[in-house]
PDB file of C-alpha atoms in Angstrom:
ATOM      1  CA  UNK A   1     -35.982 -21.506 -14.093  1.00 41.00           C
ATOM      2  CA  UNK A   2     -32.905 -23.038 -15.425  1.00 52.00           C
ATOM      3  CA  UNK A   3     -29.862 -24.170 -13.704  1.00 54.00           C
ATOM      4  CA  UNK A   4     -29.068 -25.921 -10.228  1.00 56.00           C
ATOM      5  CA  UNK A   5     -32.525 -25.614  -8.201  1.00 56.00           C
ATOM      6  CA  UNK A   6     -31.958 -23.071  -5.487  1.00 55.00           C
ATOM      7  CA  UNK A   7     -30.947 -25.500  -2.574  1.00 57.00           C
ATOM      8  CA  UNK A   8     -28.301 -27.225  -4.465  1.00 61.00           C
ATOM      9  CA  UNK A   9     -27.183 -24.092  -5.639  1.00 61.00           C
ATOM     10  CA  UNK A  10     -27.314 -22.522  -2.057  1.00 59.00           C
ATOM     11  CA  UNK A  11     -25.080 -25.772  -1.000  1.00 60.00           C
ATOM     12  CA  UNK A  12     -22.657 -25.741  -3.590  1.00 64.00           C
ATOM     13  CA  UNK A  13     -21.917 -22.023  -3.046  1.00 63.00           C
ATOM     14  CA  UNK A  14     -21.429 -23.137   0.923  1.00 60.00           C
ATOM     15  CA  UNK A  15     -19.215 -25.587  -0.392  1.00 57.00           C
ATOM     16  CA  UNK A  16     -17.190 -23.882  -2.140  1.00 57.00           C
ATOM     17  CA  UNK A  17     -16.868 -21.352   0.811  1.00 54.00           C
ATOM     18  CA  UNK A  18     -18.657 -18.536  -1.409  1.00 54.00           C
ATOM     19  CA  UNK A  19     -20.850 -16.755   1.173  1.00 45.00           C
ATOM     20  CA  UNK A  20     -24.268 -16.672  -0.152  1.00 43.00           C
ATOM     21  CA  UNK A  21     -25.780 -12.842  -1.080  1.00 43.00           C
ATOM     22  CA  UNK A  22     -26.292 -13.253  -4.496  1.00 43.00           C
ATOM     23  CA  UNK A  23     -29.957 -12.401  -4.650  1.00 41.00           C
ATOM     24  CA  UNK A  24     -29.506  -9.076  -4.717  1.00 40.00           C
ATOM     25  CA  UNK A  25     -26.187  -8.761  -6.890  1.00 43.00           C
ATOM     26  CA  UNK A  26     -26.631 -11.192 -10.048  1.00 46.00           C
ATOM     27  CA  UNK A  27     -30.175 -11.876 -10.459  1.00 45.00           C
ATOM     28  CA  UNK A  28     -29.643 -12.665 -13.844  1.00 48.00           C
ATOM     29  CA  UNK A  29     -27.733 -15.973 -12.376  1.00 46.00           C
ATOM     30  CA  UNK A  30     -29.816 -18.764 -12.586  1.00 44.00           C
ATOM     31  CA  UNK A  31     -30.904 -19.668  -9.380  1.00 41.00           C
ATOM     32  CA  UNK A  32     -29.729 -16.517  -7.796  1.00 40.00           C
ATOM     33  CA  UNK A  33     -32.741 -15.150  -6.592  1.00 35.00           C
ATOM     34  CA  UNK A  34     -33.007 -17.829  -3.855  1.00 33.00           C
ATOM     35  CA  UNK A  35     -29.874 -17.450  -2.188  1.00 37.00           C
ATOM     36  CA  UNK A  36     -30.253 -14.799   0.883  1.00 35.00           C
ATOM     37  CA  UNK A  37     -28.625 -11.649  -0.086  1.00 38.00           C
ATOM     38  CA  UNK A  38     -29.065 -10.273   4.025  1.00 36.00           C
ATOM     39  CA  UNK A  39     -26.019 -12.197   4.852  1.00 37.00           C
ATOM     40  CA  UNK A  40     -23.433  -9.901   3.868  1.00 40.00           C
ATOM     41  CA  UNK A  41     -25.718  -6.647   5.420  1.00 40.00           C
ATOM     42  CA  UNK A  42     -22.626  -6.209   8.351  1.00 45.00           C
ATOM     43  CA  UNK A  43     -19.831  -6.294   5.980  1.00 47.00           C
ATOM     44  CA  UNK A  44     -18.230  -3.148   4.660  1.00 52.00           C
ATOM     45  CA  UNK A  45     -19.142  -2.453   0.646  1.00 52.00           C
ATOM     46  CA  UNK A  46     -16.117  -3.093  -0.400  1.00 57.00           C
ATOM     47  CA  UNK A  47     -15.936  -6.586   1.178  1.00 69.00           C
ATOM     48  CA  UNK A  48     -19.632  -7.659  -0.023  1.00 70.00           C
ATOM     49  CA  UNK A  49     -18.782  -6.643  -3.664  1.00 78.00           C
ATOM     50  CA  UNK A  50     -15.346  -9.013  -3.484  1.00 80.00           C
ATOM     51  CA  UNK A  51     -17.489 -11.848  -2.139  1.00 77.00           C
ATOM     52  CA  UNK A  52     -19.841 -11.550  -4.143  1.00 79.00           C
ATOM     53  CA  UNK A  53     -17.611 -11.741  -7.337  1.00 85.00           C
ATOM     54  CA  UNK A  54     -16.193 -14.687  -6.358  1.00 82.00           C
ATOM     55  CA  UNK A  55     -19.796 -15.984  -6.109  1.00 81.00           C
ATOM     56  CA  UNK A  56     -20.099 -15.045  -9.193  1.00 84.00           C
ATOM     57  CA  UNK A  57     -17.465 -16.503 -10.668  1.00 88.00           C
ATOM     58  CA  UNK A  58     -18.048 -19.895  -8.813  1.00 84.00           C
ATOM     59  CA  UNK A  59     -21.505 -20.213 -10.255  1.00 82.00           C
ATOM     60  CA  UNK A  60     -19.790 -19.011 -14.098  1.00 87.00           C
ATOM     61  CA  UNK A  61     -17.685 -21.929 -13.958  1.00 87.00           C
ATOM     62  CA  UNK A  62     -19.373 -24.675 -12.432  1.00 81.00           C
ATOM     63  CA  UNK A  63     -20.413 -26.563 -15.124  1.00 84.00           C
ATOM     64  CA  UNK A  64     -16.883 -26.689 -15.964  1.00 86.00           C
ATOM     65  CA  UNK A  65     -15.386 -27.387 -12.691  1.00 83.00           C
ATOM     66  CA  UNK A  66     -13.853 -30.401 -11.590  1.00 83.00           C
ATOM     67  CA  UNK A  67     -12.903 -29.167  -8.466  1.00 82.00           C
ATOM     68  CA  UNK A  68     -12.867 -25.859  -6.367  1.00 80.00           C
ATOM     69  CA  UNK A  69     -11.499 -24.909  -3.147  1.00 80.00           C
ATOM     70  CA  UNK A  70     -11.464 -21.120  -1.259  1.00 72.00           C
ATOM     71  CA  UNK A  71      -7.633 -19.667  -0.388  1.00 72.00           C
ATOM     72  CA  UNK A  72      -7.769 -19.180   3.293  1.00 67.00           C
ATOM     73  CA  UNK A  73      -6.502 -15.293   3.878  1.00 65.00           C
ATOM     74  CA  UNK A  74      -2.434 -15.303   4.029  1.00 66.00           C
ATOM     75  CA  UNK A  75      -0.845 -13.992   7.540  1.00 70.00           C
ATOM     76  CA  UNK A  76       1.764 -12.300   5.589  1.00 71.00           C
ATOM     77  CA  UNK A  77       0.119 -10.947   2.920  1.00 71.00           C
ATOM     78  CA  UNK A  78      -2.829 -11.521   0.319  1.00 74.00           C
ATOM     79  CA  UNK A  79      -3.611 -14.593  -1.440  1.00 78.00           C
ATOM     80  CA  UNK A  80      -5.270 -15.761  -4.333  1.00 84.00           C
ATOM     81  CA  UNK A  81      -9.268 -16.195  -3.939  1.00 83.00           C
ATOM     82  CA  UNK A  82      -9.100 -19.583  -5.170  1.00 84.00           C
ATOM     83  CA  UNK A  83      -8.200 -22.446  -6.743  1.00 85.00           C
ATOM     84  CA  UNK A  84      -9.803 -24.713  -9.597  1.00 86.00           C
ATOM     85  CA  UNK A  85      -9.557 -27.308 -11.607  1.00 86.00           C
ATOM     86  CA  UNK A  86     -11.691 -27.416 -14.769  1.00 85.00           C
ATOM     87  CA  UNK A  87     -12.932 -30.213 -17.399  1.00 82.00           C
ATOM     88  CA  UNK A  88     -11.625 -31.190 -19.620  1.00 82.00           C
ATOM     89  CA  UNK A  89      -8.289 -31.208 -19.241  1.00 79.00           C
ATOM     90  CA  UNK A  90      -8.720 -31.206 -14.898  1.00 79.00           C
ATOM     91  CA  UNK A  91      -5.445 -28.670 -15.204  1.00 81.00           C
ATOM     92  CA  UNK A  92      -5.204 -26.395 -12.050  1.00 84.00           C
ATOM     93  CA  UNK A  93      -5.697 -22.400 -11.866  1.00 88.00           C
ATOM     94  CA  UNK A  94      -5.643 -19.687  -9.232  1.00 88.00           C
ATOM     95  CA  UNK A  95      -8.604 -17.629  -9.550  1.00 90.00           C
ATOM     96  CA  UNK A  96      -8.175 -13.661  -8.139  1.00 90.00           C
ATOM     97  CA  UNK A  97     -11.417 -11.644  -8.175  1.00 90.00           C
ATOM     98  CA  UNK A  98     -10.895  -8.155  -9.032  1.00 92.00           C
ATOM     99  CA  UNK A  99     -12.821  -5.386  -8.242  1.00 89.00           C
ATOM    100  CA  UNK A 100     -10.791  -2.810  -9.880  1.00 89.00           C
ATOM    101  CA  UNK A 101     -10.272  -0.833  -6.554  1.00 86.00           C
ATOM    102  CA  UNK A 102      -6.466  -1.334  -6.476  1.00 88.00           C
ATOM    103  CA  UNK A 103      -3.489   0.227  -8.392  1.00 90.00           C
ATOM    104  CA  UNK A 104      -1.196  -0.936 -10.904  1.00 89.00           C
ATOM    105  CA  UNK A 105       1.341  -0.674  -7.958  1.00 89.00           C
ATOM    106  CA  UNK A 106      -0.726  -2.584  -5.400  1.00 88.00           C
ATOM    107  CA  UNK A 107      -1.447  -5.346  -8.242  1.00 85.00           C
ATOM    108  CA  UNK A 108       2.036  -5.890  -8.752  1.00 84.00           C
ATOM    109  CA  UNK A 109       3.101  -6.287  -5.371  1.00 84.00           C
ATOM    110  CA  UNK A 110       0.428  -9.035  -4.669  1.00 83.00           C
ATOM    111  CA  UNK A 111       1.176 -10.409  -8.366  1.00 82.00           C
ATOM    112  CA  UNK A 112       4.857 -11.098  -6.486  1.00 80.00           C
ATOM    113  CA  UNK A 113       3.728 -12.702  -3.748  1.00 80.00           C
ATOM    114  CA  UNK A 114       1.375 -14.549  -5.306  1.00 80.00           C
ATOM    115  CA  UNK A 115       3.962 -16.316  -7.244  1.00 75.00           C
ATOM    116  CA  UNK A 116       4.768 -18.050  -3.833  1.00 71.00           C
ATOM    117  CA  UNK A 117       1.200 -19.044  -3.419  1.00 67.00           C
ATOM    118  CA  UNK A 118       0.590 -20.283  -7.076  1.00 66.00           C
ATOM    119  CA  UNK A 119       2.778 -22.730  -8.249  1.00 71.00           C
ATOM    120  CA  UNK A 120       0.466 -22.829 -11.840  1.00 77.00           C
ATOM    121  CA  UNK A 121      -1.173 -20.248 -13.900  1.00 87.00           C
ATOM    122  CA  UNK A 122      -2.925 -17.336 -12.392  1.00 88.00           C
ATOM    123  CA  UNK A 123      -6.084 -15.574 -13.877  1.00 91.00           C
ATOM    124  CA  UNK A 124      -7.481 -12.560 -12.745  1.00 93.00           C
ATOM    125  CA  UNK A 125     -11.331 -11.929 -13.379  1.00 95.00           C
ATOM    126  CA  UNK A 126     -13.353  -8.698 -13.642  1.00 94.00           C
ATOM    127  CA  UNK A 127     -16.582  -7.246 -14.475  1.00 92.00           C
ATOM    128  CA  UNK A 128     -15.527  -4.594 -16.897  1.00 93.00           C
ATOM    129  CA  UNK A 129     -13.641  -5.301 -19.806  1.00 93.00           C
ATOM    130  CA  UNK A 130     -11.496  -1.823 -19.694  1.00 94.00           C
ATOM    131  CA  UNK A 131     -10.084  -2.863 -16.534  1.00 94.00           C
ATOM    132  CA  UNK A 132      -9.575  -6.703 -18.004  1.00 95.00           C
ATOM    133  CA  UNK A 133      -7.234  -5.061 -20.451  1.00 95.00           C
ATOM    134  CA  UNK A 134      -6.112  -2.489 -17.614  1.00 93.00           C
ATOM    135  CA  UNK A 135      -5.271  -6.640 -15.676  1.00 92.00           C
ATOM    136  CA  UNK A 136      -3.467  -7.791 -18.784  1.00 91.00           C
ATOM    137  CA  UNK A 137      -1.195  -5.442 -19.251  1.00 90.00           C
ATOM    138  CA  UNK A 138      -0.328  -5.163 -15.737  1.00 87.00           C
ATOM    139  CA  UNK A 139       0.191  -8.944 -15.846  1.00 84.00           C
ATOM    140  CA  UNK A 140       2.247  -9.066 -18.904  1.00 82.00           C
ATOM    141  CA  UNK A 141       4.545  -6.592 -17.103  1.00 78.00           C
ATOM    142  CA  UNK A 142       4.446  -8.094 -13.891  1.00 68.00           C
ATOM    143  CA  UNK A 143       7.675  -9.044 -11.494  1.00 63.00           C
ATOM    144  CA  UNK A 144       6.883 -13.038 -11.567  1.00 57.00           C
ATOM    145  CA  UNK A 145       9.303 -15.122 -13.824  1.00 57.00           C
ATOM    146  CA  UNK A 146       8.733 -16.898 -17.200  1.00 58.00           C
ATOM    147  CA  UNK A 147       7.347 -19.064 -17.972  1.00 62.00           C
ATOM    148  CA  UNK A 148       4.810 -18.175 -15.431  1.00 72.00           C
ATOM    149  CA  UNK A 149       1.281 -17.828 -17.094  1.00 83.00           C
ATOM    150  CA  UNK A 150      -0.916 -15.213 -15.954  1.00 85.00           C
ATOM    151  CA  UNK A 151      -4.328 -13.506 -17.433  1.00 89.00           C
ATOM    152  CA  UNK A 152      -7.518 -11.674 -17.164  1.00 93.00           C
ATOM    153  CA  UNK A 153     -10.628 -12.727 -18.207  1.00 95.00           C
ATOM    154  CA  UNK A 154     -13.947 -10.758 -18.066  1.00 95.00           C
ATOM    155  CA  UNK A 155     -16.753 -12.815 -16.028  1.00 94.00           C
ATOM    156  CA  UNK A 156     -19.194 -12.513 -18.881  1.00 92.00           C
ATOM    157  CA  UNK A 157     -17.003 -15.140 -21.287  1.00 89.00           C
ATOM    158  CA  UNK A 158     -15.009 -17.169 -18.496  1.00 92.00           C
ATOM    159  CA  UNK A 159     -16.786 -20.540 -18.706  1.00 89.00           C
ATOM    160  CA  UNK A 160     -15.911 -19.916 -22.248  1.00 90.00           C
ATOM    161  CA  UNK A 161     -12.965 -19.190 -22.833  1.00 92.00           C
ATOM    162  CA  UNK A 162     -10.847 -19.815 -19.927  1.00 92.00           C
ATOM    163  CA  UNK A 163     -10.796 -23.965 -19.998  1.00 89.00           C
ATOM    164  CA  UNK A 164      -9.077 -23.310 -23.643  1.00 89.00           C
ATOM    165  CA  UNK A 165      -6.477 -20.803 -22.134  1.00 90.00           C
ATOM    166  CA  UNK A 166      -5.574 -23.348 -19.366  1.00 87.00           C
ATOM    167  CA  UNK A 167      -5.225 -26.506 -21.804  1.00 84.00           C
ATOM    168  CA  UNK A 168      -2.884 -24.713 -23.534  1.00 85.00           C
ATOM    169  CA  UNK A 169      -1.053 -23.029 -20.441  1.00 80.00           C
ATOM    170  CA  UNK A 170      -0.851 -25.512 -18.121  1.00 67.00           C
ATOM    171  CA  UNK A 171       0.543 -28.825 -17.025  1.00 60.00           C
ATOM    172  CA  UNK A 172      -2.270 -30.593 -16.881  1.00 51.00           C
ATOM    173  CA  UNK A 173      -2.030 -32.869 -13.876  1.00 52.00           C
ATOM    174  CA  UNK A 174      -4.993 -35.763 -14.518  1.00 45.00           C
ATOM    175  CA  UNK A 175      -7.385 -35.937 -11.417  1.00 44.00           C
ATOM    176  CA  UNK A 176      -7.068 -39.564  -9.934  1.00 44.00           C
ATOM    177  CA  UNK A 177      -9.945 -42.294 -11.136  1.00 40.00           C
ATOM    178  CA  UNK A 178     -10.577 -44.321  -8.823  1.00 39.00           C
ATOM    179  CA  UNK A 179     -10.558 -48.053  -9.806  1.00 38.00           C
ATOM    180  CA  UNK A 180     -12.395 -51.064  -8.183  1.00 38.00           C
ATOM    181  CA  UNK A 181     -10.140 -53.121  -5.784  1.00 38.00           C
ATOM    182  CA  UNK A 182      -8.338 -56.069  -6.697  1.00 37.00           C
ATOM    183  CA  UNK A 183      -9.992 -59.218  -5.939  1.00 40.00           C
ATOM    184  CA  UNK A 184      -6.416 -60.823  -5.545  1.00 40.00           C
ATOM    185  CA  UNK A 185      -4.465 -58.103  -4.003  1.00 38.00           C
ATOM    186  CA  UNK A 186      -6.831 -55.802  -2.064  1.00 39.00           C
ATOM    187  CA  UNK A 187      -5.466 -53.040  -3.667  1.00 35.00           C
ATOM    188  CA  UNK A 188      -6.721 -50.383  -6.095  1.00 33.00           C
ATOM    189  CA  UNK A 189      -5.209 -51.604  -8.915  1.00 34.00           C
ATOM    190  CA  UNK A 190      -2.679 -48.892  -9.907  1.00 31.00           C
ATOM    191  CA  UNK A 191       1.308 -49.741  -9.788  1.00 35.00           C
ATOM    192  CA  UNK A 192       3.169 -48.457  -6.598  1.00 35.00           C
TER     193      UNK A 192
END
């Protein structure tokens, strides 16, 4: 098998705040099949297929992530799935999952508020690539400002092609490095 073995992988997904239920969704993931799909049994389809996307794309980009944390839901509205920060250029990105089960009008609406919530570029991510271009379009149209970037990616070619989008759409914003402590000083060794 390659990839993580399966209790790293089961820890980095519970990390990440992706519920584990992969087994019985992407078993062509490496590493899926040991993750317990039973988890999500109670919730409703439509919930268990969202989850598990963002699973799914967790486990796409990890060996490009530098960093990945899961978006709380918003009291006053939706908000993006995630956020990440891939190598190599550590730039941010707000990650929504898409399941294709909302309109062009719905997807605007949240495409306005999440403006509020996401400050850098947005990408949206789906299985199928009809509705990726169905995504595009309905980003390139979309309320939020310029120079606001905003795409959709299919899952299949994210690892791939997304870290290229971002380096060229983004501020990148280097992660800090941390640096041995001054002998003299006690400090860290960067300037105030």
């Amino acid at each position: 098998m390659s990839g993580p073995p399966p209790a790293l992988l089961a820890w980095r997904l519970r990390q990440a705040g992706c519920l584990p239920g992969l087994a019985a969704a992407a078993p062509d993931l490496p590493g899926a099949r040991a993750v317990d799909g039973d988890l999500w049994a109670g919730d409703p389809p439509r919930h268990r297929r969202h989850a598990c996307l963002v699973a799914r794309i967790f486990l796409s980009l990890e060996p490009v992530l530098w960093s990945w944390s899961r978006i709380p839901p918003a009291p006053g509205g939706p908000a993006p799935d995630a956020r990440a920060r891939l190598l190599p250029c550590a730039a941010e990105v707000w990650l929504e999952a898409d399941t294709g089960s909302e309109s062009r009008r719905q997807w605007l609406a949240k495409l306005e508020r999440y403006h509020l919530w996401a400050p850098g570029p947005l990408v949206a991510v789906a299985e199928d690539p009809r509705r990726v271009a169905r995504l595009a379009a309905w980003l390139a149209a979309g309320p939020a400002p310029d120079p606001w970037p905003a795409g959709a990616f299919p899952l299949a070619d994210l690892a791939r092609t997304l870290p290229a989008w971002l380096a060229a759409h983004a501020r990148p914003d280097p992660p800090p490095h941390p640096q041995p402590p001054s002998a003299a000083t006690g400090t860290t060794g960067r300037s105030p």
